[in-house]
Amino acid sequence: EAQVTQNPRYLITVTGKKLTVTCSQNMNHEYMSWYRQDPGLGLRQIYYSMNVEVTDKGDVPEGYKVSRKEKRNFPLILESPSPNQTSLYFCATYGGAGQPQHFGDGTRLSIL
Amino acid sequence: AQKITQTQPGMFVQEKEAVTLDCTYDTSDQSYGLFWYKQPSSGEMIFLIYQGSYDEQNATEGRYSLNFQKARKSANLVISASQLGDSAMYFCAMREAQLGNQFYFGTGTSLTVIP
């Protein structure tokens, strides 16, 4: 079964404490990306990766880091989280033209 | 400028009626893809329908159809015979194939189906 797995699903933490949200896929897709979803703003792309060791900024990359050392994994790193990064985060993969993105179940982060 | 515009924050429709959710897009790319997703209250993103910029026919998937008007840069989602389970947020999205590899989403439309 095609899966995009994000962990954790929920996290409450404090300002400045580094955290990592993991994302793993089993579809062998080259394209992976991270989004944040905020009320009234829809989904905004944070970073995306076209392949291993290739990453690019999306519309809202400030305060986030990513890495793509293996095809299946694409972690999102918040080095020094701040309250304005409280949001619902989605990881997604994309198999190419004509195919939909496959989304993980989402990670709800609260930064106090 | 917004790449994807959804001008209807909220919509209501009577059960069994059809409803159209509006989406306009902005791109100078000749090759692009348009997507619609549904997000129920449980939060997951469910793919509904896809339209490629070179597709001559409007895409259809069961009760969903995409009214693609290329010259007007619109890609409206039509849901026929609405069901209570259609109550959800609906997002329009676009990917430009040549100008970059980003995906752009609209701000969404909240659809409520009334019994």
Short mmCIF file of C-alpha atoms in Angstrom, two decimals:
data_model
loop_
_atom_site.label_atom_id
_atom_site.label_comp_id
_atom_site.label_asym_id
_atom_site.label_seq_id
_atom_site.Cartn_x
_atom_site.Cartn_y
_atom_site.Cartn_z
CA GLU A 1 0.00 0.00 0.00
CA ALA A 2 1.29 3.45 -0.99
CA GLN A 3 2.14 5.36 2.14
CA VAL A 4 3.59 8.64 3.31
CA THR A 5 4.34 8.39 7.02
CA GLN A 6 4.91 11.43 9.20
CA ASN A 7 6.00 11.41 12.81
CA PRO A 8 5.03 12.68 15.27
CA ARG A 9 1.35 13.34 14.59
CA TYR A 10 1.12 15.83 17.43
CA LEU A 11 3.79 17.77 19.30
CA ILE A 12 3.68 20.50 21.90
CA THR A 13 7.05 22.04 22.65
CA VAL A 14 8.68 25.27 23.74
CA THR A 15 10.38 28.09 21.93
CA GLY A 16 13.95 27.38 20.96
CA LYS A 17 13.97 23.61 21.46
CA LYS A 18 15.14 21.97 18.25
CA LEU A 19 12.75 19.47 16.74
CA THR A 20 12.56 17.20 13.71
CA VAL A 21 9.47 15.94 11.94
CA THR A 22 10.19 12.82 9.95
CA CYS A 23 8.65 11.84 6.65
CA SER A 24 9.06 8.53 4.90
CA GLN A 25 7.54 7.18 1.68
CA ASN A 26 7.39 3.75 0.08
CA MET A 27 6.48 4.79 -3.47
CA ASN A 28 9.99 5.42 -4.78
CA HIS A 29 8.96 8.94 -5.76
CA GLU A 30 11.73 11.39 -6.50
CA TYR A 31 9.74 14.50 -5.57
CA MET A 32 8.97 15.19 -1.93
CA SER A 33 7.83 18.37 -0.25
CA TRP A 34 6.72 19.97 3.00
CA TYR A 35 3.74 22.26 3.49
CA ARG A 36 2.29 24.19 6.32
CA GLN A 37 -1.43 24.83 6.58
CA ASP A 38 -2.78 27.84 8.44
CA PRO A 39 -6.42 28.98 8.67
CA GLY A 40 -7.36 31.25 5.80
CA LEU A 41 -4.03 30.75 4.04
CA GLY A 42 -4.39 27.30 2.55
CA LEU A 43 -1.29 25.16 2.11
CA ARG A 44 2.03 26.85 1.52
CA GLN A 45 5.07 24.98 0.33
CA ILE A 46 8.07 25.23 2.68
CA TYR A 47 10.70 23.18 0.87
CA TYR A 48 10.73 20.58 -1.85
CA SER A 49 13.20 18.07 -3.17
CA MET A 50 13.46 16.77 -6.71
CA ASN A 51 15.87 13.98 -5.76
CA VAL A 52 18.52 12.89 -3.28
CA GLU A 53 20.75 15.79 -2.24
CA VAL A 54 18.60 18.26 -4.24
CA THR A 55 16.42 20.64 -2.24
CA ASP A 56 14.78 23.97 -3.08
CA LYS A 57 12.96 26.65 -1.16
CA GLY A 58 9.24 27.02 -1.48
CA ASP A 59 7.26 30.09 -0.51
CA VAL A 60 7.87 30.04 3.25
CA PRO A 61 11.30 28.50 4.00
CA GLU A 62 12.39 30.87 6.79
CA GLY A 63 13.04 29.07 10.05
CA TYR A 64 13.08 25.59 8.51
CA LYS A 65 15.72 23.21 7.22
CA VAL A 66 15.42 19.99 5.26
CA SER A 67 17.73 17.26 4.09
CA ARG A 68 17.39 14.50 1.52
CA LYS A 69 20.08 11.93 2.08
CA GLU A 70 17.95 8.98 1.01
CA LYS A 71 15.17 8.82 -1.53
CA ARG A 72 12.56 7.61 0.93
CA ASN A 73 13.15 10.13 3.73
CA PHE A 74 12.69 13.88 3.86
CA PRO A 75 12.86 15.26 7.42
CA LEU A 76 11.80 18.78 8.35
CA ILE A 77 14.00 20.44 10.95
CA LEU A 78 13.12 23.42 13.11
CA GLU A 79 16.42 24.49 14.65
CA SER A 80 14.94 27.13 16.95
CA PRO A 81 11.16 26.93 16.82
CA SER A 82 9.08 30.02 17.51
CA PRO A 83 5.35 30.43 18.24
CA ASN A 84 4.66 31.62 14.69
CA GLN A 85 5.62 28.15 13.48
CA THR A 86 2.62 26.67 15.26
CA SER A 87 0.77 25.05 12.40
CA LEU A 88 -0.40 21.87 10.71
CA TYR A 89 2.38 20.38 8.60
CA PHE A 90 2.06 17.99 5.68
CA CYS A 91 4.66 15.97 3.87
CA ALA A 92 3.82 14.93 0.31
CA THR A 93 5.32 12.98 -2.56
CA TYR A 94 4.74 13.37 -6.27
CA GLY A 95 5.17 10.75 -8.93
CA GLY A 96 5.28 12.99 -12.00
CA ALA A 97 3.04 14.58 -14.62
CA GLY A 98 -0.57 13.54 -14.47
CA GLN A 99 -0.25 11.97 -11.04
CA PRO A 100 -1.55 13.43 -7.78
CA GLN A 101 0.51 14.26 -4.76
CA HIS A 102 0.26 11.75 -1.96
CA PHE A 103 0.02 13.37 1.45
CA GLY A 104 0.92 12.16 4.88
CA ASP A 105 -1.66 12.41 7.66
CA GLY A 106 -0.24 15.67 8.95
CA THR A 107 1.67 16.81 12.03
CA ARG A 108 0.13 19.34 14.36
CA LEU A 109 2.85 21.40 16.00
CA SER A 110 2.28 23.79 18.88
CA ILE A 111 5.20 25.99 19.89
CA LEU A 112 4.68 27.68 23.25
CA ALA B 1 0.09 38.04 -7.55
CA GLN B 2 -1.67 34.97 -6.26
CA LYS B 3 -1.01 31.89 -8.34
CA ILE B 4 -4.29 30.26 -7.29
CA THR B 5 -7.41 32.19 -6.28
CA GLN B 6 -10.45 30.68 -4.66
CA THR B 7 -12.94 33.46 -4.06
CA GLN B 8 -15.60 31.48 -2.14
CA PRO B 9 -14.57 31.03 1.50
CA GLY B 10 -17.80 29.16 2.23
CA MET B 11 -20.54 27.54 0.20
CA PHE B 12 -23.80 25.80 1.02
CA VAL B 13 -25.61 23.30 -1.17
CA GLN B 14 -28.73 21.23 -0.75
CA GLU B 15 -28.26 17.49 -0.72
CA LYS B 16 -28.64 15.94 -4.20
CA GLU B 17 -28.02 19.29 -5.90
CA ALA B 18 -24.94 20.18 -7.97
CA VAL B 19 -22.42 22.76 -6.82
CA THR B 20 -19.55 24.59 -8.53
CA LEU B 21 -16.44 25.64 -6.64
CA ASP B 22 -14.46 28.36 -8.36
CA CYS B 23 -10.73 28.41 -9.02
CA THR B 24 -8.69 30.78 -11.15
CA TYR B 25 -4.98 30.51 -11.72
CA ASP B 26 -2.14 32.68 -12.90
CA THR B 27 0.77 31.34 -14.91
CA SER B 28 2.78 32.12 -18.00
CA ASP B 29 3.90 28.51 -18.30
CA GLN B 30 2.47 26.62 -21.28
CA SER B 31 2.63 23.30 -19.47
CA TYR B 32 0.98 22.99 -16.10
CA GLY B 33 -1.26 20.73 -14.07
CA LEU B 34 -4.31 21.59 -12.03
CA PHE B 35 -5.51 19.55 -9.08
CA TRP B 36 -8.42 19.54 -6.66
CA TYR B 37 -8.18 18.09 -3.16
CA LYS B 38 -10.76 17.51 -0.46
CA GLN B 39 -9.94 17.91 3.21
CA PRO B 40 -12.62 16.57 5.57
CA SER B 41 -12.72 17.57 9.21
CA SER B 42 -10.46 14.61 10.02
CA GLY B 43 -7.67 16.51 8.27
CA GLU B 44 -6.34 14.23 5.56
CA MET B 45 -5.84 15.49 2.01
CA ILE B 46 -7.81 13.47 -0.54
CA PHE B 47 -7.04 13.84 -4.25
CA LEU B 48 -10.15 14.33 -6.37
CA ILE B 49 -9.29 15.23 -9.94
CA TYR B 50 -6.49 16.37 -12.26
CA GLN B 51 -6.43 18.43 -15.46
CA GLY B 52 -3.36 18.91 -17.62
CA SER B 53 -2.96 22.13 -19.55
CA TYR B 54 -2.84 20.27 -22.86
CA ASP B 55 -5.86 18.11 -22.15
CA GLU B 56 -8.59 18.91 -24.64
CA GLN B 57 -11.40 17.32 -22.67
CA ASN B 58 -12.59 18.34 -19.24
CA ALA B 59 -11.53 15.82 -16.62
CA THR B 60 -14.19 13.74 -14.90
CA GLU B 61 -14.00 11.33 -11.96
CA GLY B 62 -17.32 9.92 -10.87
CA ARG B 63 -19.40 12.78 -9.45
CA TYR B 64 -16.52 15.24 -9.89
CA SER B 65 -15.80 17.14 -13.05
CA LEU B 66 -13.43 19.96 -13.78
CA ASN B 67 -14.71 22.81 -15.92
CA PHE B 68 -11.45 23.87 -17.58
CA GLN B 69 -11.52 27.20 -19.40
CA LYS B 70 -7.95 27.78 -20.49
CA ALA B 71 -8.39 31.24 -21.99
CA ARG B 72 -10.05 32.46 -18.81
CA LYS B 73 -7.53 30.58 -16.65
CA SER B 74 -10.24 28.95 -14.63
CA ALA B 75 -10.54 25.40 -13.36
CA ASN B 76 -13.81 25.11 -11.50
CA LEU B 77 -14.78 21.92 -9.70
CA VAL B 78 -18.31 20.68 -10.23
CA ILE B 79 -19.75 18.20 -7.77
CA SER B 80 -22.95 16.60 -8.96
CA ALA B 81 -25.62 15.06 -6.72
CA SER B 82 -24.09 16.39 -3.49
CA GLN B 83 -23.97 14.06 -0.51
CA LEU B 84 -23.64 14.84 3.19
CA GLY B 85 -20.16 13.34 3.10
CA ASP B 86 -19.09 16.02 0.63
CA SER B 87 -19.03 18.57 3.46
CA ALA B 88 -15.34 19.49 3.68
CA MET B 89 -12.69 22.02 2.67
CA TYR B 90 -11.78 21.95 -1.01
CA PHE B 91 -8.44 23.14 -2.34
CA CYS B 92 -7.42 23.95 -5.87
CA ALA B 93 -3.71 23.55 -6.71
CA MET B 94 -1.36 24.04 -9.63
CA ARG B 95 2.08 22.87 -10.64
CA GLU B 96 4.02 24.64 -13.35
CA ALA B 97 6.02 22.12 -15.35
CA GLN B 98 8.57 24.43 -16.94
CA LEU B 99 8.90 27.57 -14.86
CA GLY B 100 9.69 25.72 -11.67
CA ASN B 101 8.71 22.69 -9.69
CA GLN B 102 6.63 24.25 -6.96
CA PHE B 103 3.06 23.47 -6.14
CA TYR B 104 0.68 26.31 -5.38
CA PHE B 105 -2.54 25.97 -3.42
CA GLY B 106 -5.52 28.24 -3.04
CA THR B 107 -6.94 29.29 0.30
CA GLY B 108 -9.77 26.79 0.03
CA THR B 109 -13.55 26.72 0.00
CA SER B 110 -15.54 25.26 2.87
CA LEU B 111 -18.52 23.35 1.49
CA THR B 112 -21.49 22.45 3.67
CA VAL B 113 -24.13 20.09 2.34
CA ILE B 114 -27.55 20.68 3.87
CA PRO B 115 -29.94 17.73 4.28
#
